[in-house]
Amino acid sequence: MRIRFGTEGFRGVIGKEFTFDVIRHLAGAYGLFLQERGETRVVVGHDTRFMAETFGRAFAAHLSGMGLEVFLLKGPVPTPLLSFAVRHLEAGGGVMVTASHNPPEYLGVKFKDSTGGPLAPESYKVLETLLLKKGPFKERPLCTRQNLHRA
């Protein structure tokens, strides 16, 4: 699947470029990215945009289905809180479902590294390569309570 990353992640119009199929592929690539670096924990958050919570839960479920320990933040949060949670929970990275300043019909994901900061440009190139070479990513079994936590 061909997904082009922009500033700090990916954004698109809900139901057009931003779909549950896209979430599955993004989660698959990011999960592999973390696992290849020996990371086992990830934090997922969302803001108040339309469908952000639903897409955030789907992203968390896919990561959990890959065997990662997922901390799903309770309720809508600002992006800086997700960054803090990544560091506080000693996670390997984080995912924020938001579209930032884009119009309301947009939604997207921002990816964070283990410092809570944005992924480096070379990391996005790795994600693009994983999407092309390892995808398409299959549906994962539903997550278990063992590795999905509310934080």
CSV table of C-alpha atoms in Angstrom, one decimal:
chain,number,residue,atom,x,y,z
A,1,MET,CA,0.0,0.0,0.0
A,2,ARG,CA,1.4,3.4,-1.0
A,3,ILE,CA,1.0,6.0,1.8
A,4,ARG,CA,2.8,9.3,1.7
A,5,PHE,CA,3.9,10.8,5.0
A,6,GLY,CA,3.8,14.5,5.6
A,7,THR,CA,4.8,16.6,8.6
A,8,GLU,CA,4.9,14.3,11.6
A,9,GLY,CA,2.7,11.6,10.1
A,10,PHE,CA,-0.2,11.0,7.8
A,11,ARG,CA,-3.5,12.9,7.2
A,12,GLY,CA,-6.4,12.5,4.9
A,13,VAL,CA,-10.1,13.0,4.4
A,14,ILE,CA,-12.1,10.7,6.6
A,15,GLY,CA,-13.6,7.9,4.5
A,16,LYS,CA,-11.5,8.7,1.5
A,17,GLU,CA,-7.8,8.7,2.2
A,18,PHE,CA,-8.2,8.0,6.0
A,19,THR,CA,-10.0,4.7,6.5
A,20,PHE,CA,-9.9,1.6,8.7
A,21,ASP,CA,-7.9,-0.2,6.0
A,22,VAL,CA,-5.3,2.6,6.1
A,23,ILE,CA,-5.2,2.3,9.9
A,24,ARG,CA,-4.5,-1.4,9.6
A,25,HIS,CA,-1.6,-0.8,7.3
A,26,LEU,CA,-0.1,2.1,9.3
A,27,ALA,CA,-0.4,0.1,12.6
A,28,GLY,CA,1.2,-3.0,10.9
A,29,ALA,CA,4.1,-0.9,9.7
A,30,TYR,CA,4.6,1.0,12.9
A,31,GLY,CA,4.3,-2.2,15.0
A,32,LEU,CA,7.0,-3.8,12.9
A,33,PHE,CA,9.1,-0.7,13.1
A,34,LEU,CA,8.9,-0.8,17.0
A,35,GLN,CA,9.5,-4.6,17.2
A,36,GLU,CA,12.5,-4.4,14.9
A,37,ARG,CA,14.1,-2.0,17.4
A,38,GLY,CA,13.3,-4.3,20.3
A,39,GLU,CA,10.5,-2.1,21.6
A,40,THR,CA,7.5,-3.7,23.3
A,41,ARG,CA,5.4,-0.8,24.7
A,42,VAL,CA,3.5,1.9,22.8
A,43,VAL,CA,1.0,4.7,23.8
A,44,VAL,CA,-2.0,5.6,21.8
A,45,GLY,CA,-4.1,8.7,22.2
A,46,HIS,CA,-6.7,10.8,20.3
A,47,ASP,CA,-8.1,14.2,20.3
A,48,THR,CA,-11.8,15.4,20.1
A,49,ARG,CA,-12.1,15.2,16.3
A,50,PHE,CA,-15.0,13.3,14.7
A,51,MET,CA,-14.1,9.5,14.7
A,52,ALA,CA,-10.7,10.1,16.4
A,53,GLU,CA,-11.6,7.8,19.4
A,54,THR,CA,-12.9,5.0,17.1
A,55,PHE,CA,-9.8,5.2,14.9
A,56,GLY,CA,-7.5,5.4,18.0
A,57,ARG,CA,-9.1,2.2,19.4
A,58,ALA,CA,-8.7,0.4,16.1
A,59,PHE,CA,-5.0,1.5,16.0
A,60,ALA,CA,-4.5,0.2,19.5
A,61,ALA,CA,-6.2,-3.1,18.8
A,62,HIS,CA,-4.0,-3.8,15.8
A,63,LEU,CA,-0.8,-3.0,17.8
A,64,SER,CA,-2.0,-5.2,20.6
A,65,GLY,CA,-2.8,-7.9,18.2
A,66,MET,CA,0.8,-7.8,17.1
A,67,GLY,CA,1.9,-8.6,20.7
A,68,LEU,CA,2.9,-5.1,21.7
A,69,GLU,CA,1.9,-3.8,25.2
A,70,VAL,CA,-0.4,-0.9,24.4
A,71,PHE,CA,-1.4,2.0,26.7
A,72,LEU,CA,-4.6,3.6,25.4
A,73,LEU,CA,-5.0,7.0,27.0
A,74,LYS,CA,-8.5,7.6,28.5
A,75,GLY,CA,-10.5,10.2,26.8
A,76,PRO,CA,-9.4,12.9,24.4
A,77,VAL,CA,-5.9,14.4,25.2
A,78,PRO,CA,-3.7,17.0,23.7
A,79,THR,CA,-0.6,15.8,21.8
A,80,PRO,CA,1.9,17.1,24.5
A,81,LEU,CA,0.2,14.8,27.0
A,82,LEU,CA,0.7,11.8,24.7
A,83,SER,CA,4.4,12.8,24.4
A,84,PHE,CA,4.6,13.0,28.2
A,85,ALA,CA,3.0,9.6,28.6
A,86,VAL,CA,5.5,8.0,26.2
A,87,ARG,CA,8.3,9.0,28.4
A,88,HIS,CA,6.5,8.4,31.7
A,89,LEU,CA,5.4,4.9,30.7
A,90,GLU,CA,8.9,4.2,29.2
A,91,ALA,CA,7.3,3.3,25.9
A,92,GLY,CA,9.1,2.8,22.6
A,93,GLY,CA,6.8,5.2,20.9
A,94,GLY,CA,3.4,6.7,20.6
A,95,VAL,CA,0.6,7.3,18.1
A,96,MET,CA,-1.7,10.4,18.3
A,97,VAL,CA,-4.9,10.3,16.2
A,98,THR,CA,-5.4,14.0,15.2
A,99,ALA,CA,-5.4,16.2,12.2
A,100,SER,CA,-3.9,19.2,14.0
A,101,HIS,CA,-4.8,22.4,12.2
A,102,ASN,CA,-6.4,20.7,9.1
A,103,PRO,CA,-10.1,21.2,8.2
A,104,PRO,CA,-12.7,19.2,10.1
A,105,GLU,CA,-13.2,16.5,7.4
A,106,TYR,CA,-9.5,15.4,7.9
A,107,LEU,CA,-8.1,13.0,10.4
A,108,GLY,CA,-4.6,11.6,10.7
A,109,VAL,CA,-1.9,10.1,12.9
A,110,LYS,CA,1.2,11.6,14.4
A,111,PHE,CA,4.0,9.1,15.3
A,112,LYS,CA,6.3,9.7,18.3
A,113,ASP,CA,9.6,8.1,19.2
A,114,SER,CA,10.7,6.9,22.7
A,115,THR,CA,11.5,10.5,23.7
A,116,GLY,CA,7.9,11.6,23.0
A,117,GLY,CA,9.3,13.7,20.1
A,118,PRO,CA,8.4,13.4,16.4
A,119,LEU,CA,9.9,10.6,14.4
A,120,ALA,CA,13.0,11.6,12.4
A,121,PRO,CA,12.5,11.9,8.6
A,122,GLU,CA,14.6,8.7,8.1
A,123,SER,CA,12.2,6.8,10.3
A,124,TYR,CA,9.3,7.8,8.0
A,125,LYS,CA,11.4,6.4,5.1
A,126,VAL,CA,11.7,3.1,7.0
A,127,LEU,CA,7.9,3.1,7.6
A,128,GLU,CA,7.3,3.7,3.8
A,129,THR,CA,9.6,0.8,3.0
A,130,LEU,CA,7.8,-1.5,5.5
A,131,LEU,CA,4.5,-0.6,4.0
A,132,LEU,CA,5.7,-1.5,0.5
A,133,LYS,CA,7.8,-4.6,1.3
A,134,LYS,CA,5.9,-6.2,4.3
A,135,GLY,CA,2.3,-5.1,3.4
A,136,PRO,CA,-0.4,-5.6,2.8
A,137,PHE,CA,-1.0,-6.2,6.5
A,138,LYS,CA,-3.6,-8.8,7.5
A,139,GLU,CA,-6.4,-8.4,10.0
A,140,ARG,CA,-5.1,-9.2,13.5
A,141,PRO,CA,-7.0,-11.1,16.1
A,142,LEU,CA,-8.7,-8.9,18.6
A,143,CYS,CA,-6.5,-7.7,21.4
A,144,THR,CA,-6.5,-9.3,24.8
A,145,ARG,CA,-6.8,-7.5,28.1
A,146,GLN,CA,-3.4,-8.8,29.0
A,147,ASN,CA,-1.6,-6.4,26.7
A,148,LEU,CA,-4.0,-3.5,26.3
A,149,HIS,CA,-4.1,-1.0,29.2
A,150,ARG,CA,-6.1,2.2,29.9
A,151,ALA,CA,-3.8,4.9,31.0
